[in-house]
Amino acid sequence: MSDQDKLKAQRHSLAHIMAYAVQTLWPEAKFGVGPVVENGFYYDIDLGETKISEEDFKKIETAMRQIINKDYPFEQFNLPVKEALDWAKKNKQPYKEELLNDLMRAGTTSAKDLDGAELGLPSGDSKVEDVSFYKCGDFTDLCRGPHAPSTGKTGAFKLMRIAGAYWRGKEGNPQMQRLYGVAFDTKEQLAAHLTMLEEAKKRDHRKLGVELDLFTFSDLVGPGLPLFTPRGTTIRTQLETFSQELQQAGGYERVWIPHISRSELYKVSGHYDKYPERFMVSSIESDDEFMMKPMNCPHHSQIYASKSRSYRDLPIRYMENTTIYRDEKHGELHGLSRVRAISQDDSHAFVRPDQIKDELSSIMGMVRDMYAILGLEWHAVLSLRDDSDKYLGDEKIWKTAEKALREVLIEQNVEHTIGEGDAAFYGPKIDIMVRDGLGREWQCATEQLDFVQPERFGLEYIDEKGNKQRPVMVHKALLGSVERFMSVYIEHTAGRFPVWVAPEQIRISSVNQEKATLDFVAKLREEAIKHDLRVVVDNGNESVGKKIRDAEKAKVPYMLVVGEKEIESGDVTPRIRGDLQVQEPQAMPYENFFKSVRNEAKSRVSRSSL
RNA sequence: GCCGAAGUAGCUCAGUGGUAGAGCGGCUGUUUUGUAAACAGCGGGUCGCAGGUUCAAAUCCUGUCUUCGGCUCCA
């Protein structure tokens, strides 16, 4: 058994032990499922009116330790399904009963597979006759296993939190209480994991957003509507400009569209009924119904449609940094990761079918350039169609497009996974997944083909024979959502932005407040601004130690401490932020220093060359 | 939206029925500082909001808004 399998068995066993403990404390508990998850396990429990709170954790953990100390063996046995059902009924476990019924009917308990089963896909021979049980002490549970040999061999654990979860994830179902725990083979590993969580908390973008003065929320403005301060806006602008430059090099042209439209636009595009989270805008003056745009493609399509296009004009590529608005469910909002005003570096290219491959290839090149410079880890997910009939558009074009997407990934040697059946109804796509500070994956960049909107909007071009043809639309975003990207990027860098992104690149701090010092500081500031650098002066009446501490806390890349020494020599000795420092800082003429920082910013390097 | 928790000064938090507090930040003054916190003083809060209970509410109750941890969905 591999270490990984062993750990999984331990975690799964702990889920049973936790359920056992809960059963001891609340004998009326009805159990749902108790699987292994990343770093630990959970169990869904229905206690009716009784609410478990975090104060109960100690009690539950104590009960679990007692079970662990008894070192009960995990004994596996099989029962015919019918007898298992009797067991579930006798023990008043309706959820287990439901699972058993599913097993008998479809051979699986996975809700996802069951949807298929209802459609008549997998069934028949997968039905089971015997089901597996595990018993430890007085606790017996329907379970496929595997388990640790005994309750004493389950490693180190800690209960983490309690949360509501719907039975089988369906909103209409009863809500159960989900008890989460983390577990590792050794105490040391558990401690390391808990330390990692503490570290991750420190770089939480919401916390850093306040500490570094990047963005804020206002109850009056509304939830999910971030307001960016000057510093935060600098970061946004740098990222958006970077994206824009990459796209301009790829032949994209900037356009501009309003943020509302007649609802009719989205009725034609087909999005109207598919977007219950749309924001409506009423108007007294007009009978038309208006809405905030929940996406940009319909607007962009109307720029394309504004005149007749020749096959020679294609590809036509529009790009825009713009904001869309979605009334996301209240409980879903999360810092900058999930907001209601979503800014995107969105673009739409209108191409001939024979240009699909080249366009996709060029986009993948931009993605690679961008994420290499940003220093983020990523991989691609290719979403293709399956055999079902939910897809719209010509099957031949689908095949060509899917082949092109695959080839681009292989030719450019991009690490990727494939999701058969994950394609949108309008076309296949590649999503770029980026990992954040907590190891969570976020979708950032995306390139998607769309065969449906050109159809719905009647987009055309005239081919070389004078016939009307339908272009294909390629949706693309490099950063994806700027807000979400910033949340990932802030956590990735822990607020230590590279010089080209840093809101404040240089801080100049005076040693004293004598006129000569202040004059020299002013001169340096002017010089820095001439070099296109973002500079902040600190002439405050504070000790040098305090000023350094302040600059460090603000995570400023370079700091100049200016006093008599600097005035006399005309040289500066930069104090370099730890992560940028490759060698001891050296005194140099200030012009050289500013030139060097400017070059570092211009070339968008993430490491200092000083 | 649902389940659970929380909301006190710009930030971090103390205060559990009887006159709203601390540290940091801010402002003013003293000091004129050399590589991670000089000293002193002064400001600053309808205790998220609205009702209710009470002689009296930050504290108890109800509603509501926002935030946090999850569920579900998603850029």
PDB file of N, CA and C (backbone and C1' of nucleotides) in Angstrom, chain A residues 51 161 163-164 166 169 175 206 223 330 332 338 443 511 541 543 546 548-549 552 563-566 575, chain B residues 1-4 11 25 30-38 66-75:
ATOM      1  N   LYS A  51     -28.072  21.347  17.108  1.00  0.00           N
ATOM      2  CA  LYS A  51     -26.988  21.951  16.333  1.00  0.00           C
ATOM      3  C   LYS A  51     -25.657  21.695  17.030  1.00  0.00           C
ATOM      4  N   ARG A 161     -13.984  22.451  11.462  1.00  0.00           N
ATOM      5  CA  ARG A 161     -15.138  23.347  11.361  1.00  0.00           C
ATOM      6  C   ARG A 161     -16.390  22.538  11.087  1.00  0.00           C
ATOM      7  N   ALA A 163     -20.183  22.948   9.001  1.00  0.00           N
ATOM      8  CA  ALA A 163     -20.844  23.737   7.962  1.00  0.00           C
ATOM      9  C   ALA A 163     -22.091  23.014   7.510  1.00  0.00           C
ATOM     10  N   GLY A 164     -23.010  23.758   6.951  1.00  0.00           N
ATOM     11  CA  GLY A 164     -24.209  23.153   6.402  1.00  0.00           C
ATOM     12  C   GLY A 164     -23.917  22.583   5.032  1.00  0.00           C
ATOM     13  N   TYR A 166     -26.089  20.328   1.816  1.00  0.00           N
ATOM     14  CA  TYR A 166     -27.311  19.633   1.419  1.00  0.00           C
ATOM     15  C   TYR A 166     -27.011  18.164   1.176  1.00  0.00           C
ATOM     16  N   GLY A 169     -25.786  17.352  -2.121  1.00  0.00           N
ATOM     17  CA  GLY A 169     -25.490  18.602  -2.822  1.00  0.00           C
ATOM     18  C   GLY A 169     -26.654  19.225  -3.565  1.00  0.00           C
ATOM     19  N   GLN A 175     -30.935  19.733   4.757  1.00  0.00           N
ATOM     20  CA  GLN A 175     -29.582  20.195   5.018  1.00  0.00           C
ATOM     21  C   GLN A 175     -29.011  19.459   6.216  1.00  0.00           C
ATOM     22  N   ARG A 206      -7.629  39.521   1.232  1.00  0.00           N
ATOM     23  CA  ARG A 206      -8.541  40.452   1.885  1.00  0.00           C
ATOM     24  C   ARG A 206      -7.822  41.213   2.995  1.00  0.00           C
ATOM     25  N   PRO A 223     -22.601  44.977  -1.487  1.00  0.00           N
ATOM     26  CA  PRO A 223     -21.745  43.798  -1.393  1.00  0.00           C
ATOM     27  C   PRO A 223     -21.252  43.356  -2.763  1.00  0.00           C
ATOM     28  N   HIS A 330     -25.703  35.868  -2.750  1.00  0.00           N
ATOM     29  CA  HIS A 330     -25.101  36.592  -1.653  1.00  0.00           C
ATOM     30  C   HIS A 330     -24.007  35.815  -0.931  1.00  0.00           C
ATOM     31  N   GLU A 332     -22.101  33.682  -1.883  1.00  0.00           N
ATOM     32  CA  GLU A 332     -20.989  33.264  -2.732  1.00  0.00           C
ATOM     33  C   GLU A 332     -19.895  34.302  -2.775  1.00  0.00           C
ATOM     34  N   ARG A 338     -14.707  36.619  -5.816  1.00  0.00           N
ATOM     35  CA  ARG A 338     -16.063  36.457  -6.314  1.00  0.00           C
ATOM     36  C   ARG A 338     -16.799  37.754  -6.078  1.00  0.00           C
ATOM     37  N   GLN A 443      -9.815  29.385 -12.211  1.00  0.00           N
ATOM     38  CA  GLN A 443      -9.748  29.569 -13.646  1.00  0.00           C
ATOM     39  C   GLN A 443      -9.408  31.021 -13.935  1.00  0.00           C
ATOM     40  N   VAL A 511      16.807  61.499   6.671  1.00  0.00           N
ATOM     41  CA  VAL A 511      17.369  61.181   7.987  1.00  0.00           C
ATOM     42  C   VAL A 511      16.977  62.269   8.989  1.00  0.00           C
ATOM     43  N   ASN A 541       8.812  63.414  10.866  1.00  0.00           N
ATOM     44  CA  ASN A 541       9.671  63.586  12.038  1.00  0.00           C
ATOM     45  C   ASN A 541       9.704  62.287  12.840  1.00  0.00           C
ATOM     46  N   SER A 543      12.238  58.527  13.694  1.00  0.00           N
ATOM     47  CA  SER A 543      13.584  57.966  13.650  1.00  0.00           C
ATOM     48  C   SER A 543      13.766  57.210  12.345  1.00  0.00           C
ATOM     49  N   LYS A 546      12.270  53.782  12.443  1.00  0.00           N
ATOM     50  CA  LYS A 546      10.824  53.753  12.256  1.00  0.00           C
ATOM     51  C   LYS A 546      10.466  53.847  10.777  1.00  0.00           C
ATOM     52  N   ILE A 548      12.226  52.980   8.249  1.00  0.00           N
ATOM     53  CA  ILE A 548      12.582  51.722   7.568  1.00  0.00           C
ATOM     54  C   ILE A 548      11.518  50.667   7.840  1.00  0.00           C
ATOM     55  N   ARG A 549      11.113  50.612   9.085  1.00  0.00           N
ATOM     56  CA  ARG A 549      10.067  49.658   9.456  1.00  0.00           C
ATOM     57  C   ARG A 549       8.787  49.900   8.650  1.00  0.00           C
ATOM     58  N   GLU A 552       9.263  48.751   5.082  1.00  0.00           N
ATOM     59  CA  GLU A 552       9.269  47.287   5.019  1.00  0.00           C
ATOM     60  C   GLU A 552       7.837  46.749   5.087  1.00  0.00           C
ATOM     61  N   GLY A 563      20.667  61.420   3.827  1.00  0.00           N
ATOM     62  CA  GLY A 563      21.184  62.347   4.831  1.00  0.00           C
ATOM     63  C   GLY A 563      22.469  62.980   4.329  1.00  0.00           C
ATOM     64  N   GLU A 564      23.266  63.397   5.263  1.00  0.00           N
ATOM     65  CA  GLU A 564      24.507  64.094   4.939  1.00  0.00           C
ATOM     66  C   GLU A 564      25.384  63.319   3.958  1.00  0.00           C
ATOM     67  N   LYS A 565      25.552  62.031   4.236  1.00  0.00           N
ATOM     68  CA  LYS A 565      26.437  61.193   3.421  1.00  0.00           C
ATOM     69  C   LYS A 565      26.057  61.291   1.948  1.00  0.00           C
ATOM     70  N   GLU A 566      24.764  61.157   1.665  1.00  0.00           N
ATOM     71  CA  GLU A 566      24.267  61.153   0.287  1.00  0.00           C
ATOM     72  C   GLU A 566      24.422  62.530  -0.349  1.00  0.00           C
ATOM     73  N   ARG A 575      18.144  50.404  -0.168  1.00  0.00           N
ATOM     74  CA  ARG A 575      17.776  49.285   0.695  1.00  0.00           C
ATOM     75  C   ARG A 575      16.806  48.461  -0.130  1.00  0.00           C
TER      76      ARG A 575
ATOM     77  P     G B   1     -29.797  36.578  -0.007  1.00  0.00           P
ATOM     78  O5'   G B   1     -30.289  35.062  -0.100  1.00  0.00           O
ATOM     79  C5'   G B   1     -31.627  34.819  -0.500  1.00  0.00           C
ATOM     80  C4'   G B   1     -31.766  33.365  -0.756  1.00  0.00           C
ATOM     81  C3'   G B   1     -31.381  32.470   0.416  1.00  0.00           C
ATOM     82  O3'   G B   1     -32.478  32.304   1.293  1.00  0.00           O
ATOM     83  C1'   G B   1     -30.326  31.682  -1.553  1.00  0.00           C
ATOM     84  P     C B   2     -32.270  32.250   2.887  1.00  0.00           P
ATOM     85  O5'   C B   2     -31.659  30.791   3.087  1.00  0.00           O
ATOM     86  C5'   C B   2     -32.439  29.645   2.772  1.00  0.00           C
ATOM     87  C4'   C B   2     -31.620  28.403   3.001  1.00  0.00           C
ATOM     88  C3'   C B   2     -30.848  28.373   4.310  1.00  0.00           C
ATOM     89  O3'   C B   2     -31.670  27.942   5.387  1.00  0.00           O
ATOM     90  C1'   C B   2     -29.410  27.757   2.551  1.00  0.00           C
ATOM     91  P     C B   3     -31.414  28.534   6.853  1.00  0.00           P
ATOM     92  O5'   C B   3     -30.154  27.706   7.355  1.00  0.00           O
ATOM     93  C5'   C B   3     -30.269  26.317   7.632  1.00  0.00           C
ATOM     94  C4'   C B   3     -28.919  25.777   8.045  1.00  0.00           C
ATOM     95  C3'   C B   3     -28.219  26.570   9.143  1.00  0.00           C
ATOM     96  O3'   C B   3     -28.689  26.224  10.427  1.00  0.00           O
ATOM     97  C1'   C B   3     -26.692  26.111   7.411  1.00  0.00           C
ATOM     98  P     G B   4     -28.653  27.335  11.604  1.00  0.00           P
ATOM     99  O5'   G B   4     -27.102  27.561  11.873  1.00  0.00           O
ATOM    100  C5'   G B   4     -26.392  26.690  12.741  1.00  0.00           C
ATOM    101  C4'   G B   4     -24.922  26.996  12.700  1.00  0.00           C
ATOM    102  C3'   G B   4     -24.514  28.345  13.268  1.00  0.00           C
ATOM    103  O3'   G B   4     -24.473  28.347  14.682  1.00  0.00           O
ATOM    104  C1'   G B   4     -23.387  27.968  11.236  1.00  0.00           C
ATOM    105  P     C B  11     -11.243  49.739  10.214  1.00  0.00           P
ATOM    106  O5'   C B  11      -9.797  49.175  10.558  1.00  0.00           O
ATOM    107  C5'   C B  11      -8.943  48.663   9.543  1.00  0.00           C
ATOM    108  C4'   C B  11      -7.696  48.094  10.186  1.00  0.00           C
ATOM    109  C3'   C B  11      -7.954  47.043  11.258  1.00  0.00           C
ATOM    110  O3'   C B  11      -8.086  45.754  10.695  1.00  0.00           O
ATOM    111  C1'   C B  11      -6.456  48.666  12.104  1.00  0.00           C
ATOM    112  P     G B  25       2.371  53.895  15.764  1.00  0.00           P
ATOM    113  O5'   G B  25       1.219  54.222  14.705  1.00  0.00           O
ATOM    114  C5'   G B  25       1.331  53.759  13.358  1.00  0.00           C
ATOM    115  C4'   G B  25       0.058  54.092  12.605  1.00  0.00           C
ATOM    116  C3'   G B  25      -0.272  55.575  12.500  1.00  0.00           C
ATOM    117  O3'   G B  25       0.429  56.211  11.445  1.00  0.00           O
ATOM    118  C1'   G B  25      -2.186  54.395  13.194  1.00  0.00           C
ATOM    119  P     U B  30       8.344  72.492  19.081  1.00  0.00           P
ATOM    120  O5'   U B  30       9.003  71.451  20.095  1.00  0.00           O
ATOM    121  C5'   U B  30       9.243  71.818  21.455  1.00  0.00           C
ATOM    122  C4'   U B  30       9.847  70.653  22.194  1.00  0.00           C
ATOM    123  C3'   U B  30      11.156  70.119  21.622  1.00  0.00           C
ATOM    124  O3'   U B  30      12.280  70.888  22.040  1.00  0.00           O
ATOM    125  C1'   U B  30       9.705  68.316  22.078  1.00  0.00           C
ATOM    126  P     U B  31      13.538  71.039  21.050  1.00  0.00           P
ATOM    127  O5'   U B  31      13.987  69.537  20.739  1.00  0.00           O
ATOM    128  C5'   U B  31      14.795  68.808  21.671  1.00  0.00           C
ATOM    129  C4'   U B  31      14.950  67.382  21.212  1.00  0.00           C
ATOM    130  C3'   U B  31      15.715  67.198  19.904  1.00  0.00           C
ATOM    131  O3'   U B  31      17.113  67.225  20.101  1.00  0.00           O
ATOM    132  C1'   U B  31      13.744  65.913  19.834  1.00  0.00           C
ATOM    133  P     U B  32      18.005  68.036  19.060  1.00  0.00           P
ATOM    134  O5'   U B  32      17.948  67.141  17.744  1.00  0.00           O
ATOM    135  C5'   U B  32      18.526  65.842  17.696  1.00  0.00           C
ATOM    136  C4'   U B  32      18.511  65.353  16.266  1.00  0.00           C
ATOM    137  C3'   U B  32      19.402  66.151  15.327  1.00  0.00           C
ATOM    138  O3'   U B  32      20.090  65.297  14.438  1.00  0.00           O
ATOM    139  C1'   U B  32      17.178  66.145  14.523  1.00  0.00           C
ATOM    140  P     U B  33      21.527  64.678  14.926  1.00  0.00           P
ATOM    141  O5'   U B  33      21.431  63.098  14.797  1.00  0.00           O
ATOM    142  C5'   U B  33      20.584  62.491  13.853  1.00  0.00           C
ATOM    143  C4'   U B  33      19.773  61.403  14.544  1.00  0.00           C
ATOM    144  C3'   U B  33      19.523  60.181  13.675  1.00  0.00           C
ATOM    145  O3'   U B  33      19.582  59.014  14.475  1.00  0.00           O
ATOM    146  C1'   U B  33      17.478  61.091  14.416  1.00  0.00           C
ATOM    147  P     G B  34      20.941  58.146  14.396  1.00  0.00           P
ATOM    148  O5'   G B  34      20.907  57.556  12.926  1.00  0.00           O
ATOM    149  C5'   G B  34      19.918  56.596  12.580  1.00  0.00           C
ATOM    150  C4'   G B  34      20.426  55.787  11.406  1.00  0.00           C
ATOM    151  C3'   G B  34      21.763  55.109  11.636  1.00  0.00           C
ATOM    152  O3'   G B  34      21.761  53.892  10.909  1.00  0.00           O
ATOM    153  C1'   G B  34      21.940  56.532   9.788  1.00  0.00           C
ATOM    154  P     U B  35      22.116  52.508  11.687  1.00  0.00           P
ATOM    155  O5'   U B  35      21.030  51.483  11.147  1.00  0.00           O
ATOM    156  C5'   U B  35      19.677  51.572  11.605  1.00  0.00           C
ATOM    157  C4'   U B  35      18.776  50.907  10.589  1.00  0.00           C
ATOM    158  C3'   U B  35      19.227  49.501  10.191  1.00  0.00           C
ATOM    159  O3'   U B  35      18.075  48.736   9.896  1.00  0.00           O
ATOM    160  C1'   U B  35      19.132  50.876   8.287  1.00  0.00           C
ATOM    161  P     A B  36      17.453  47.691  10.939  1.00  0.00           P
ATOM    162  O5'   A B  36      15.910  48.062  10.738  1.00  0.00           O
ATOM    163  C5'   A B  36      15.373  49.263  11.271  1.00  0.00           C
ATOM    164  C4'   A B  36      14.033  48.973  11.892  1.00  0.00           C
ATOM    165  C3'   A B  36      14.064  48.022  13.083  1.00  0.00           C
ATOM    166  O3'   A B  36      12.985  48.364  13.938  1.00  0.00           O
ATOM    167  C1'   A B  36      12.771  47.085  11.387  1.00  0.00           C
ATOM    168  P     A B  37      13.321  48.815  15.446  1.00  0.00           P
ATOM    169  O5'   A B  37      12.475  50.122  15.639  1.00  0.00           O
ATOM    170  C5'   A B  37      11.626  50.670  14.635  1.00  0.00           C
ATOM    171  C4'   A B  37      10.812  51.769  15.273  1.00  0.00           C
ATOM    172  C3'   A B  37      11.167  52.047  16.729  1.00  0.00           C
ATOM    173  O3'   A B  37      10.658  53.324  17.052  1.00  0.00           O
ATOM    174  C1'   A B  37       9.082  51.026  16.646  1.00  0.00           C
ATOM    175  P     A B  38      11.558  54.589  17.006  1.00  0.00           P
ATOM    176  O5'   A B  38      12.067  54.723  18.515  1.00  0.00           O
ATOM    177  C5'   A B  38      11.171  55.139  19.502  1.00  0.00           C
ATOM    178  C4'   A B  38      11.893  56.083  20.414  1.00  0.00           C
ATOM    179  C3'   A B  38      10.944  56.804  21.360  1.00  0.00           C
ATOM    180  O3'   A B  38      10.713  56.041  22.524  1.00  0.00           O
ATOM    181  C1'   A B  38      12.331  58.374  20.275  1.00  0.00           C
ATOM    182  P     U B  66     -26.441  42.864   2.369  1.00  0.00           P
ATOM    183  O5'   U B  66     -25.047  42.990   3.152  1.00  0.00           O
ATOM    184  C5'   U B  66     -24.222  44.119   2.957  1.00  0.00           C
ATOM    185  C4'   U B  66     -23.063  44.072   3.918  1.00  0.00           C
ATOM    186  C3'   U B  66     -22.195  42.827   3.852  1.00  0.00           C
ATOM    187  O3'   U B  66     -21.249  42.896   2.806  1.00  0.00           O
ATOM    188  C1'   U B  66     -22.698  43.292   6.105  1.00  0.00           C
ATOM    189  P     U B  67     -20.626  41.539   2.201  1.00  0.00           P
ATOM    190  O5'   U B  67     -19.667  41.027   3.364  1.00  0.00           O
ATOM    191  C5'   U B  67     -18.474  41.727   3.689  1.00  0.00           C
ATOM    192  C4'   U B  67     -17.848  41.105   4.915  1.00  0.00           C
ATOM    193  C3'   U B  67     -17.511  39.626   4.799  1.00  0.00           C
ATOM    194  O3'   U B  67     -16.286  39.417   4.132  1.00  0.00           O
ATOM    195  C1'   U B  67     -18.612  40.009   6.842  1.00  0.00           C
ATOM    196  P     C B  68     -16.038  38.019   3.380  1.00  0.00           P
ATOM    197  O5'   C B  68     -15.827  37.009   4.599  1.00  0.00           O
ATOM    198  C5'   C B  68     -14.684  37.124   5.438  1.00  0.00           C
ATOM    199  C4'   C B  68     -14.762  36.085   6.527  1.00  0.00           C
ATOM    200  C3'   C B  68     -14.972  34.657   6.051  1.00  0.00           C
ATOM    201  O3'   C B  68     -13.766  34.062   5.628  1.00  0.00           O
ATOM    202  C1'   C B  68     -16.456  35.104   7.818  1.00  0.00           C
ATOM    203  P     G B  69     -13.804  32.912   4.513  1.00  0.00           P
ATOM    204  O5'   G B  69     -14.362  31.667   5.329  1.00  0.00           O
ATOM    205  C5'   G B  69     -13.624  31.107   6.394  1.00  0.00           C
ATOM    206  C4'   G B  69     -14.343  29.875   6.892  1.00  0.00           C
ATOM    207  C3'   G B  69     -14.839  28.959   5.786  1.00  0.00           C
ATOM    208  O3'   G B  69     -13.806  28.125   5.324  1.00  0.00           O
ATOM    209  C1'   G B  69     -16.567  29.303   7.358  1.00  0.00           C
ATOM    210  P     G B  70     -13.875  27.510   3.846  1.00  0.00           P
ATOM    211  O5'   G B  70     -15.017  26.427   4.032  1.00  0.00           O
ATOM    212  C5'   G B  70     -15.877  26.131   2.976  1.00  0.00           C
ATOM    213  C4'   G B  70     -17.006  25.292   3.520  1.00  0.00           C
ATOM    214  C3'   G B  70     -18.016  24.890   2.463  1.00  0.00           C
ATOM    215  O3'   G B  70     -17.601  23.701   1.821  1.00  0.00           O
ATOM    216  C1'   G B  70     -19.145  25.856   4.279  1.00  0.00           C
ATOM    217  P     C B  71     -17.858  23.542   0.233  1.00  0.00           P
ATOM    218  O5'   C B  71     -19.443  23.377   0.193  1.00  0.00           O
ATOM    219  C5'   C B  71     -20.047  22.215   0.742  1.00  0.00           C
ATOM    220  C4'   C B  71     -21.542  22.296   0.576  1.00  0.00           C
ATOM    221  C3'   C B  71     -22.029  22.517  -0.849  1.00  0.00           C
ATOM    222  O3'   C B  71     -22.096  21.299  -1.570  1.00  0.00           O
ATOM    223  C1'   C B  71     -23.152  23.994   0.601  1.00  0.00           C
ATOM    224  P     U B  72     -21.502  21.200  -3.045  1.00  0.00           P
ATOM    225  O5'   U B  72     -22.476  22.114  -3.883  1.00  0.00           O
ATOM    226  C5'   U B  72     -23.757  21.661  -4.297  1.00  0.00           C
ATOM    227  C4'   U B  72     -24.508  22.790  -4.923  1.00  0.00           C
ATOM    228  C3'   U B  72     -23.857  23.400  -6.167  1.00  0.00           C
ATOM    229  O3'   U B  72     -24.164  22.683  -7.350  1.00  0.00           O
ATOM    230  C1'   U B  72     -24.445  25.121  -4.679  1.00  0.00           C
ATOM    231  P     C B  73     -23.090  22.625  -8.533  1.00  0.00           P
ATOM    232  O5'   C B  73     -23.053  24.111  -9.098  1.00  0.00           O
ATOM    233  C5'   C B  73     -24.080  24.590  -9.958  1.00  0.00           C
ATOM    234  C4'   C B  73     -23.949  26.068 -10.142  1.00  0.00           C
ATOM    235  C3'   C B  73     -22.746  26.542 -10.964  1.00  0.00           C
ATOM    236  O3'   C B  73     -22.976  26.466 -12.355  1.00  0.00           O
ATOM    237  C1'   C B  73     -22.899  27.828  -8.997  1.00  0.00           C
ATOM    238  P     C B  74     -21.718  26.224 -13.332  1.00  0.00           P
ATOM    239  O5'   C B  74     -20.844  27.546 -13.142  1.00  0.00           O
ATOM    240  C5'   C B  74     -21.047  28.678 -13.960  1.00  0.00           C
ATOM    241  C4'   C B  74     -20.364  29.870 -13.353  1.00  0.00           C
ATOM    242  C3'   C B  74     -18.918  30.115 -13.789  1.00  0.00           C
ATOM    243  O3'   C B  74     -18.885  30.865 -14.985  1.00  0.00           O
ATOM    244  C1'   C B  74     -19.071  30.278 -11.432  1.00  0.00           C
ATOM    245  P     A B  75     -17.664  30.628 -16.052  1.00  0.00           P
ATOM    246  O5'   A B  75     -16.669  31.829 -15.733  1.00  0.00           O
ATOM    247  C5'   A B  75     -15.707  32.219 -16.708  1.00  0.00           C
ATOM    248  C4'   A B  75     -14.653  33.046 -16.000  1.00  0.00           C
ATOM    249  C3'   A B  75     -14.127  32.383 -14.742  1.00  0.00           C
ATOM    250  O3'   A B  75     -13.041  31.535 -15.045  1.00  0.00           O
ATOM    251  C1'   A B  75     -14.718  34.643 -14.306  1.00  0.00           C
TER     252        A B  75
END
